[in-house]
PDB file of C-alpha atoms in Angstrom:
ATOM      1  CA  MET A   1      22.398   6.932  -4.959  1.00  0.00           C
ATOM      2  CA  ASN A   2      20.601   5.896  -1.776  1.00  0.00           C
ATOM      3  CA  LEU A   3      16.845   5.727  -2.296  1.00  0.00           C
ATOM      4  CA  THR A   4      16.205   8.036   0.648  1.00  0.00           C
ATOM      5  CA  GLN A   5      18.208  10.805  -1.006  1.00  0.00           C
ATOM      6  CA  SER A   6      15.691  11.163  -3.844  1.00  0.00           C
ATOM      7  CA  PHE A   7      13.124  13.134  -1.795  1.00  0.00           C
ATOM      8  CA  SER A   8      12.981  15.701   0.954  1.00  0.00           C
ATOM      9  CA  GLN A   9      13.150  14.303   4.482  1.00  0.00           C
ATOM     10  CA  GLU A  10      11.323  17.271   5.977  1.00  0.00           C
ATOM     11  CA  CYS A  11       7.839  16.391   7.264  1.00  0.00           C
ATOM     12  CA  SER A  12       6.373  19.509   5.663  1.00  0.00           C
ATOM     13  CA  ASP A  13       7.471  18.305   2.202  1.00  0.00           C
ATOM     14  CA  CYS A  14       6.627  14.624   2.654  1.00  0.00           C
ATOM     15  CA  PRO A  15       4.748  13.175  -0.361  1.00  0.00           C
ATOM     16  CA  ILE A  16       2.484  11.029   1.853  1.00  0.00           C
ATOM     17  CA  ARG A  17       1.896  13.575   4.627  1.00  0.00           C
ATOM     18  CA  HIS A  18      -1.795  14.140   3.812  1.00  0.00           C
ATOM     19  CA  ARG A  19      -2.573  10.393   4.122  1.00  0.00           C
ATOM     20  CA  ALA A  20      -0.054   9.143   6.666  1.00  0.00           C
ATOM     21  CA  VAL A  21      -0.392   8.580  10.415  1.00  0.00           C
ATOM     22  CA  CYS A  22       0.878  12.135  10.992  1.00  0.00           C
ATOM     23  CA  ALA A  23      -1.710  13.739   8.693  1.00  0.00           C
ATOM     24  CA  ARG A  24      -3.394  15.800  11.425  1.00  0.00           C
ATOM     25  CA  CYS A  25      -0.352  16.598  13.531  1.00  0.00           C
ATOM     26  CA  GLU A  26       0.305  20.174  14.617  1.00  0.00           C
ATOM     27  CA  SER A  27       3.779  21.706  14.301  1.00  0.00           C
ATOM     28  CA  ASP A  28       4.809  20.823  17.863  1.00  0.00           C
ATOM     29  CA  GLU A  29       3.694  17.231  17.350  1.00  0.00           C
ATOM     30  CA  LEU A  30       5.649  17.018  14.109  1.00  0.00           C
ATOM     31  CA  GLU A  31       8.709  18.228  15.992  1.00  0.00           C
ATOM     32  CA  ARG A  32       8.342  15.309  18.414  1.00  0.00           C
ATOM     33  CA  LEU A  33       8.021  12.899  15.514  1.00  0.00           C
ATOM     34  CA  GLU A  34      11.114  14.378  13.894  1.00  0.00           C
ATOM     35  CA  GLU A  35      13.077  13.489  17.033  1.00  0.00           C
ATOM     36  CA  ILE A  36      12.214   9.774  16.828  1.00  0.00           C
ATOM     37  CA  LYS A  37      12.073   9.172  13.075  1.00  0.00           C
ATOM     38  CA  TYR A  38      14.607   7.819  10.640  1.00  0.00           C
ATOM     39  CA  TYR A  39      14.460   6.515   7.071  1.00  0.00           C
ATOM     40  CA  ARG A  40      15.235   3.033   5.820  1.00  0.00           C
ATOM     41  CA  SER A  41      15.488   1.857   2.241  1.00  0.00           C
ATOM     42  CA  PHE A  42      15.113  -1.687   0.942  1.00  0.00           C
ATOM     43  CA  GLU A  43      15.829  -3.138  -2.460  1.00  0.00           C
ATOM     44  CA  ALA A  44      13.176  -5.137  -4.325  1.00  0.00           C
ATOM     45  CA  GLY A  45      13.081  -8.665  -2.893  1.00  0.00           C
ATOM     46  CA  GLN A  46      14.662  -7.689   0.428  1.00  0.00           C
ATOM     47  CA  THR A  47      12.905  -8.764   3.623  1.00  0.00           C
ATOM     48  CA  VAL A  48      11.792  -5.893   5.849  1.00  0.00           C
ATOM     49  CA  MET A  49      10.844  -8.188   8.715  1.00  0.00           C
ATOM     50  CA  TRP A  50      10.061 -11.833   9.367  1.00  0.00           C
ATOM     51  CA  SER A  51       6.928 -13.070  11.115  1.00  0.00           C
ATOM     52  CA  GLY A  52       7.605 -13.357  14.833  1.00  0.00           C
ATOM     53  CA  ASP A  53      10.536 -10.939  14.756  1.00  0.00           C
ATOM     54  CA  LYS A  54      10.713  -8.545  17.673  1.00  0.00           C
ATOM     55  CA  MET A  55       9.917  -5.119  16.277  1.00  0.00           C
ATOM     56  CA  ASP A  56      11.789  -2.082  17.515  1.00  0.00           C
ATOM     57  CA  PHE A  57      10.138   0.277  15.031  1.00  0.00           C
ATOM     58  CA  VAL A  58       6.850   1.154  13.346  1.00  0.00           C
ATOM     59  CA  GLY A  59       6.511   3.331  10.288  1.00  0.00           C
ATOM     60  CA  SER A  60       4.933   4.383   7.008  1.00  0.00           C
ATOM     61  CA  VAL A  61       5.693   3.383   3.445  1.00  0.00           C
ATOM     62  CA  VAL A  62       6.902   6.535   1.673  1.00  0.00           C
ATOM     63  CA  SER A  63       7.515   5.055  -1.753  1.00  0.00           C
ATOM     64  CA  GLY A  64       7.330   1.604  -3.308  1.00  0.00           C
ATOM     65  CA  ILE A  65       5.262  -1.435  -2.408  1.00  0.00           C
ATOM     66  CA  ALA A  66       5.736  -4.284   0.068  1.00  0.00           C
ATOM     67  CA  SER A  67       3.902  -7.577   0.417  1.00  0.00           C
ATOM     68  CA  LEU A  68       2.523  -9.201   3.544  1.00  0.00           C
ATOM     69  CA  THR A  69       3.035 -12.960   3.420  1.00  0.00           C
ATOM     70  CA  GLN A  70       2.075 -15.786   5.728  1.00  0.00           C
ATOM     71  CA  THR A  71       3.844 -19.160   5.705  1.00  0.00           C
ATOM     72  CA  MET A  72       1.955 -22.341   6.564  1.00  0.00           C
ATOM     73  CA  GLU A  73       3.395 -25.263   8.512  1.00  0.00           C
ATOM     74  CA  ASP A  74       4.107 -27.257   5.340  1.00  0.00           C
ATOM     75  CA  GLY A  75       6.131 -24.389   3.881  1.00  0.00           C
ATOM     76  CA  ARG A  76       3.543 -23.043   1.478  1.00  0.00           C
ATOM     77  CA  THR A  77       3.213 -19.272   1.426  1.00  0.00           C
ATOM     78  CA  GLN A  78       0.290 -16.964   0.708  1.00  0.00           C
ATOM     79  CA  MET A  79       0.458 -13.264   0.004  1.00  0.00           C
ATOM     80  CA  VAL A  80      -2.262 -11.777   2.207  1.00  0.00           C
ATOM     81  CA  GLY A  81      -1.862  -8.058   1.596  1.00  0.00           C
ATOM     82  CA  LEU A  82      -0.004  -5.212  -0.032  1.00  0.00           C
ATOM     83  CA  LEU A  83       1.471  -2.150   1.616  1.00  0.00           C
ATOM     84  CA  LEU A  84       1.191   0.922  -0.610  1.00  0.00           C
ATOM     85  CA  PRO A  85       2.567   4.439  -0.027  1.00  0.00           C
ATOM     86  CA  SER A  86       1.196   5.952   3.237  1.00  0.00           C
ATOM     87  CA  ASP A  87       0.281   2.518   4.666  1.00  0.00           C
ATOM     88  CA  PHE A  88       1.423   1.877   8.223  1.00  0.00           C
ATOM     89  CA  VAL A  89       3.722  -0.991   9.196  1.00  0.00           C
ATOM     90  CA  GLY A  90       3.722  -2.512  12.671  1.00  0.00           C
ATOM     91  CA  ARG A  91       1.341  -2.460  15.609  1.00  0.00           C
ATOM     92  CA  PRO A  92       1.971  -0.340  18.700  1.00  0.00           C
ATOM     93  CA  GLY A  93       1.582  -2.487  21.797  1.00  0.00           C
ATOM     94  CA  ARG A  94       2.663  -5.685  20.042  1.00  0.00           C
ATOM     95  CA  ASP A  95       6.174  -7.024  20.390  1.00  0.00           C
ATOM     96  CA  GLY A  96       6.350  -9.245  17.315  1.00  0.00           C
ATOM     97  CA  ALA A  97       5.557  -8.985  13.624  1.00  0.00           C
ATOM     98  CA  ALA A  98       2.457 -10.876  12.482  1.00  0.00           C
ATOM     99  CA  TYR A  99       3.592 -11.430   8.877  1.00  0.00           C
ATOM    100  CA  ASP A 100       6.648 -11.565   6.703  1.00  0.00           C
ATOM    101  CA  VAL A 101       7.038  -8.152   5.056  1.00  0.00           C
ATOM    102  CA  VAL A 102       9.018  -8.154   1.815  1.00  0.00           C
ATOM    103  CA  ALA A 103       9.836  -5.259  -0.490  1.00  0.00           C
ATOM    104  CA  THR A 104       8.085  -5.995  -3.787  1.00  0.00           C
ATOM    105  CA  THR A 105       9.723  -2.973  -5.377  1.00  0.00           C
ATOM    106  CA  ASP A 106      12.479  -0.674  -4.141  1.00  0.00           C
ATOM    107  CA  LEU A 107      11.032   0.639  -0.904  1.00  0.00           C
ATOM    108  CA  VAL A 108      11.531   3.666   1.336  1.00  0.00           C
ATOM    109  CA  MET A 109      10.042   3.751   4.826  1.00  0.00           C
ATOM    110  CA  CYS A 110       9.747   6.528   7.376  1.00  0.00           C
ATOM    111  CA  CYS A 111      10.346   4.678  10.641  1.00  0.00           C
ATOM    112  CA  PHE A 112       9.683   5.665  14.248  1.00  0.00           C
ATOM    113  CA  ARG A 113      11.367   4.117  17.249  1.00  0.00           C
ATOM    114  CA  LYS A 114       8.622   1.988  18.738  1.00  0.00           C
ATOM    115  CA  LYS A 115       8.663   2.878  22.445  1.00  0.00           C
ATOM    116  CA  PRO A 116       8.832   6.661  21.907  1.00  0.00           C
ATOM    117  CA  PHE A 117       6.056   6.353  19.297  1.00  0.00           C
ATOM    118  CA  GLU A 118       3.832   4.518  21.788  1.00  0.00           C
ATOM    119  CA  GLU A 119       4.480   7.275  24.326  1.00  0.00           C
ATOM    120  CA  LEU A 120       3.637   9.895  21.700  1.00  0.00           C
ATOM    121  CA  MET A 121       0.342   8.117  20.966  1.00  0.00           C
ATOM    122  CA  ASN A 122      -0.623   8.353  24.624  1.00  0.00           C
ATOM    123  CA  ASP A 123       0.077  12.106  24.626  1.00  0.00           C
ATOM    124  CA  THR A 124      -1.197  13.000  21.162  1.00  0.00           C
ATOM    125  CA  PRO A 125      -4.847  12.314  20.262  1.00  0.00           C
ATOM    126  CA  HIS A 126      -4.223  13.308  16.620  1.00  0.00           C
ATOM    127  CA  VAL A 127      -1.856  10.389  16.102  1.00  0.00           C
ATOM    128  CA  ALA A 128      -3.947   7.849  18.010  1.00  0.00           C
ATOM    129  CA  HIS A 129      -7.156   8.833  16.200  1.00  0.00           C
ATOM    130  CA  ARG A 130      -5.512   8.761  12.779  1.00  0.00           C
ATOM    131  CA  LEU A 131      -3.989   5.340  13.445  1.00  0.00           C
ATOM    132  CA  LEU A 132      -7.418   4.050  14.505  1.00  0.00           C
ATOM    133  CA  GLU A 133      -8.929   5.367  11.263  1.00  0.00           C
ATOM    134  CA  MET A 134      -6.200   3.700   9.219  1.00  0.00           C
ATOM    135  CA  THR A 135      -6.659   0.411  11.092  1.00  0.00           C
ATOM    136  CA  LEU A 136     -10.409   0.442  10.414  1.00  0.00           C
ATOM    137  CA  ASP A 137      -9.776   1.244   6.741  1.00  0.00           C
ATOM    138  CA  GLU A 138      -7.362  -1.676   6.601  1.00  0.00           C
ATOM    139  CA  LEU A 139     -10.005  -3.960   8.127  1.00  0.00           C
ATOM    140  CA  ASP A 140     -12.592  -2.839   5.563  1.00  0.00           C
ATOM    141  CA  ALA A 141     -10.104  -3.402   2.736  1.00  0.00           C
ATOM    142  CA  ALA A 142      -9.275  -6.890   4.038  1.00  0.00           C
ATOM    143  CA  ARG A 143     -12.955  -7.841   4.135  1.00  0.00           C
ATOM    144  CA  GLU A 144     -13.520  -6.537   0.628  1.00  0.00           C
ATOM    145  CA  TRP A 145     -10.400  -8.337  -0.590  1.00  0.00           C
ATOM    146  CA  MET A 146     -11.936 -11.608   0.631  1.00  0.00           C
ATOM    147  CA  LEU A 147     -14.686 -10.925  -1.923  1.00  0.00           C
ATOM    148  CA  VAL A 148     -12.141 -10.258  -4.667  1.00  0.00           C
ATOM    149  CA  LEU A 149     -10.288 -13.509  -4.030  1.00  0.00           C
ATOM    150  CA  GLY A 150     -13.314 -15.661  -3.326  1.00  0.00           C
ATOM    151  CA  ARG A 151     -16.110 -14.577  -5.649  1.00  0.00           C
ATOM    152  CA  LYS A 152     -14.789 -12.509  -8.531  1.00  0.00           C
ATOM    153  CA  THR A 153     -13.807 -13.755 -11.968  1.00  0.00           C
ATOM    154  CA  ALA A 154     -10.201 -13.564 -13.151  1.00  0.00           C
ATOM    155  CA  ARG A 155     -11.008 -10.466 -15.220  1.00  0.00           C
ATOM    156  CA  GLU A 156     -12.678  -8.786 -12.235  1.00  0.00           C
ATOM    157  CA  LYS A 157      -9.706  -9.637  -9.998  1.00  0.00           C
ATOM    158  CA  ILE A 158      -7.235  -8.006 -12.385  1.00  0.00           C
ATOM    159  CA  ALA A 159      -9.484  -4.958 -12.838  1.00  0.00           C
ATOM    160  CA  SER A 160      -9.919  -4.662  -9.048  1.00  0.00           C
ATOM    161  CA  LEU A 161      -6.177  -4.680  -8.411  1.00  0.00           C
ATOM    162  CA  LEU A 162      -5.531  -2.127 -11.167  1.00  0.00           C
ATOM    163  CA  ALA A 163      -8.298   0.074  -9.769  1.00  0.00           C
ATOM    164  CA  ILE A 164      -6.900  -0.081  -6.223  1.00  0.00           C
ATOM    165  CA  ILE A 165      -3.464   1.026  -7.407  1.00  0.00           C
ATOM    166  CA  ALA A 166      -4.932   3.701  -9.708  1.00  0.00           C
ATOM    167  CA  ARG A 167      -7.130   5.213  -7.005  1.00  0.00           C
ATOM    168  CA  ARG A 168      -4.277   5.268  -4.489  1.00  0.00           C
ATOM    169  CA  ASP A 169      -2.107   7.053  -7.066  1.00  0.00           C
ATOM    170  CA  VAL A 170      -4.853   9.650  -7.544  1.00  0.00           C
ATOM    171  CA  THR A 171      -5.225  10.356  -3.827  1.00  0.00           C
ATOM    172  CA  LEU A 172      -1.473  10.483  -3.192  1.00  0.00           C
ATOM    173  CA  ASN A 173      -1.014  12.993  -6.005  1.00  0.00           C
ATOM    174  CA  MET A 174      -4.232  14.823  -5.030  1.00  0.00           C
ATOM    175  CA  GLN A 175      -5.547  14.729  -8.585  1.00  0.00           C
ATOM    176  CA  THR A 176      -9.051  16.035  -9.216  1.00  0.00           C
ATOM    177  CA  GLY A 177     -11.354  16.718 -12.122  1.00  0.00           C
ATOM    178  CA  ASN A 178      -9.962  14.166 -14.574  1.00  0.00           C
ATOM    179  CA  SER A 179     -11.386  10.702 -15.178  1.00  0.00           C
ATOM    180  CA  GLN A 180      -8.152   9.586 -16.902  1.00  0.00           C
ATOM    181  CA  VAL A 181      -5.507   8.111 -14.605  1.00  0.00           C
ATOM    182  CA  VAL A 182      -1.911   7.371 -15.568  1.00  0.00           C
ATOM    183  CA  PHE A 183       0.437   5.353 -13.371  1.00  0.00           C
ATOM    184  CA  ASP A 184       3.348   2.923 -13.469  1.00  0.00           C
ATOM    185  CA  LEU A 185       2.276  -0.548 -12.381  1.00  0.00           C
ATOM    186  CA  PRO A 186       4.587  -1.399  -9.454  1.00  0.00           C
ATOM    187  CA  LEU A 187       3.997  -5.160  -9.586  1.00  0.00           C
ATOM    188  CA  THR A 188       5.307  -7.722 -12.017  1.00  0.00           C
ATOM    189  CA  ARG A 189       2.760 -10.043 -13.553  1.00  0.00           C
ATOM    190  CA  GLU A 190       4.265 -12.851 -11.483  1.00  0.00           C
ATOM    191  CA  ALA A 191       3.594 -10.874  -8.287  1.00  0.00           C
ATOM    192  CA  MET A 192       0.043 -10.105  -9.435  1.00  0.00           C
ATOM    193  CA  ALA A 193      -0.549 -13.810 -10.081  1.00  0.00           C
ATOM    194  CA  ASP A 194       0.767 -14.717  -6.627  1.00  0.00           C
ATOM    195  CA  TYR A 195      -1.367 -12.109  -4.888  1.00  0.00           C
ATOM    196  CA  LEU A 196      -4.567 -12.909  -6.786  1.00  0.00           C
ATOM    197  CA  GLY A 197      -4.243 -16.685  -6.717  1.00  0.00           C
ATOM    198  CA  LEU A 198      -4.082 -16.901 -10.518  1.00  0.00           C
ATOM    199  CA  THR A 199      -1.608 -18.377 -12.967  1.00  0.00           C
ATOM    200  CA  LEU A 200       0.840 -16.134 -14.773  1.00  0.00           C
ATOM    201  CA  GLU A 201      -0.786 -17.092 -18.071  1.00  0.00           C
ATOM    202  CA  THR A 202      -4.224 -16.040 -16.811  1.00  0.00           C
ATOM    203  CA  VAL A 203      -2.916 -12.668 -15.616  1.00  0.00           C
ATOM    204  CA  SER A 204      -1.244 -11.978 -18.949  1.00  0.00           C
ATOM    205  CA  ARG A 205      -4.332 -13.078 -20.879  1.00  0.00           C
ATOM    206  CA  GLN A 206      -6.699 -10.904 -18.844  1.00  0.00           C
ATOM    207  CA  ILE A 207      -4.454  -7.831 -19.045  1.00  0.00           C
ATOM    208  CA  SER A 208      -4.284  -8.306 -22.819  1.00  0.00           C
ATOM    209  CA  ALA A 209      -8.083  -8.582 -22.935  1.00  0.00           C
ATOM    210  CA  LEU A 210      -8.538  -5.359 -20.934  1.00  0.00           C
ATOM    211  CA  LYS A 211      -6.090  -3.673 -23.292  1.00  0.00           C
ATOM    212  CA  LYS A 212      -7.875  -5.012 -26.373  1.00  0.00           C
ATOM    213  CA  ASP A 213     -11.214  -3.729 -25.039  1.00  0.00           C
ATOM    214  CA  LYS A 214      -9.556  -0.343 -24.357  1.00  0.00           C
ATOM    215  CA  VAL A 215     -10.348  -0.494 -20.648  1.00  0.00           C
ATOM    216  CA  ILE A 216      -6.648   0.217 -20.148  1.00  0.00           C
ATOM    217  CA  LEU A 217      -3.835   1.395 -22.407  1.00  0.00           C
ATOM    218  CA  LEU A 218      -0.355  -0.061 -21.975  1.00  0.00           C
ATOM    219  CA  GLU A 219       3.022   1.361 -22.870  1.00  0.00           C
ATOM    220  CA  GLY A 220       5.484  -1.452 -22.351  1.00  0.00           C
ATOM    221  CA  LYS A 221       4.456  -3.786 -19.515  1.00  0.00           C
ATOM    222  CA  ARG A 222       4.225  -1.282 -16.669  1.00  0.00           C
ATOM    223  CA  HIS A 223       3.031   2.165 -17.870  1.00  0.00           C
ATOM    224  CA  VAL A 224      -0.765   2.104 -17.574  1.00  0.00           C
ATOM    225  CA  THR A 225      -3.365   4.640 -18.675  1.00  0.00           C
ATOM    226  CA  VAL A 226      -6.947   4.254 -17.529  1.00  0.00           C
ATOM    227  CA  PRO A 227      -9.035   6.392 -19.930  1.00  0.00           C
ATOM    228  CA  ASP A 228     -12.207   6.088 -17.822  1.00  0.00           C
ATOM    229  CA  MET A 229     -12.089   5.057 -14.155  1.00  0.00           C
ATOM    230  CA  ASP A 230     -15.836   4.407 -14.038  1.00  0.00           C
ATOM    231  CA  ARG A 231     -15.468   1.792 -16.741  1.00  0.00           C
ATOM    232  CA  LEU A 232     -12.567   0.122 -14.923  1.00  0.00           C
ATOM    233  CA  LEU A 233     -14.667   0.013 -11.751  1.00  0.00           C
ATOM    234  CA  GLU A 234     -17.511  -1.584 -13.681  1.00  0.00           C
ATOM    235  CA  GLU A 235     -15.109  -4.224 -14.975  1.00  0.00           C
ATOM    236  CA  ALA A 236     -14.010  -4.789 -11.370  1.00  0.00           C
ATOM    237  CA  GLY A 237     -17.602  -5.369 -10.313  1.00  0.00           C
ATOM    238  CA  ASP A 238     -17.625  -2.265  -8.090  1.00  0.00           C
ATOM    239  CA  ASP A 239     -19.944   0.699  -8.285  1.00  0.00           C
ATOM    240  CA  SER A 240     -18.670   4.065  -9.485  1.00  0.00           C
ATOM    241  CA  ASP A 241     -18.464   5.643  -6.019  1.00  0.00           C
ATOM    242  CA  GLY A 242     -15.335   3.619  -5.403  1.00  0.00           C
ATOM    243  CA  GLY A 243     -16.416   1.176  -2.713  1.00  0.00           C
ATOM    244  CA  MET A 244     -13.364  -0.690  -1.476  1.00  0.00           C
ATOM    245  CA  LEU A 245     -11.065   1.561  -3.441  1.00  0.00           C
ATOM    246  CA  ASN A 246     -11.383   4.731  -1.380  1.00  0.00           C
TER     247      ASN A 246
END
């Protein structure tokens, strides 16, 4: 079955609607978006776009995760970001892609034809304002991630990444009133090691340590339960109000 057939393609039923670029759109604005949107699915490992490619679309991640990667002149690569559900891909007003974007897991994107989307932005303050908010949030997250990669211990790095994914899962599912969070970890340990600048052995060791200390519970390698988010945030070196994780 095609990945895009597993959920409704109506904007009103979209699982990311409350966080996406169209979050504040009125019904007439949604109708205009419907006219220029289409869905694309990618299998894990498939390239969504290469750095420098001319982009004819922008869009939002509906489900799955993608990585942003930059390649240096000598061929070495560095993962510089993750795209989670509701994150926006592409930059209106720019012709080319700034990074390689690769599907880390099976990925579904809601895409908009680029030129009509740019015209819609000019006519629709709701879309332009929301995109500005998301861009500023992305900038804040990038600055905070510099702290994670540069100053935190291996244990804090793992806890930070788990907390980011857990908090995003909570907001996407609009959960409230429960400090316990349950989610399926969308990244392999190899991908976590690549993103965090750690060895695979260190990632596995630190996850085992967090499990042993009951900061997290694991069922298999991917099904994670966080009994107490405040404790996970403490392990990440962040205060309990969420900081970079909002």
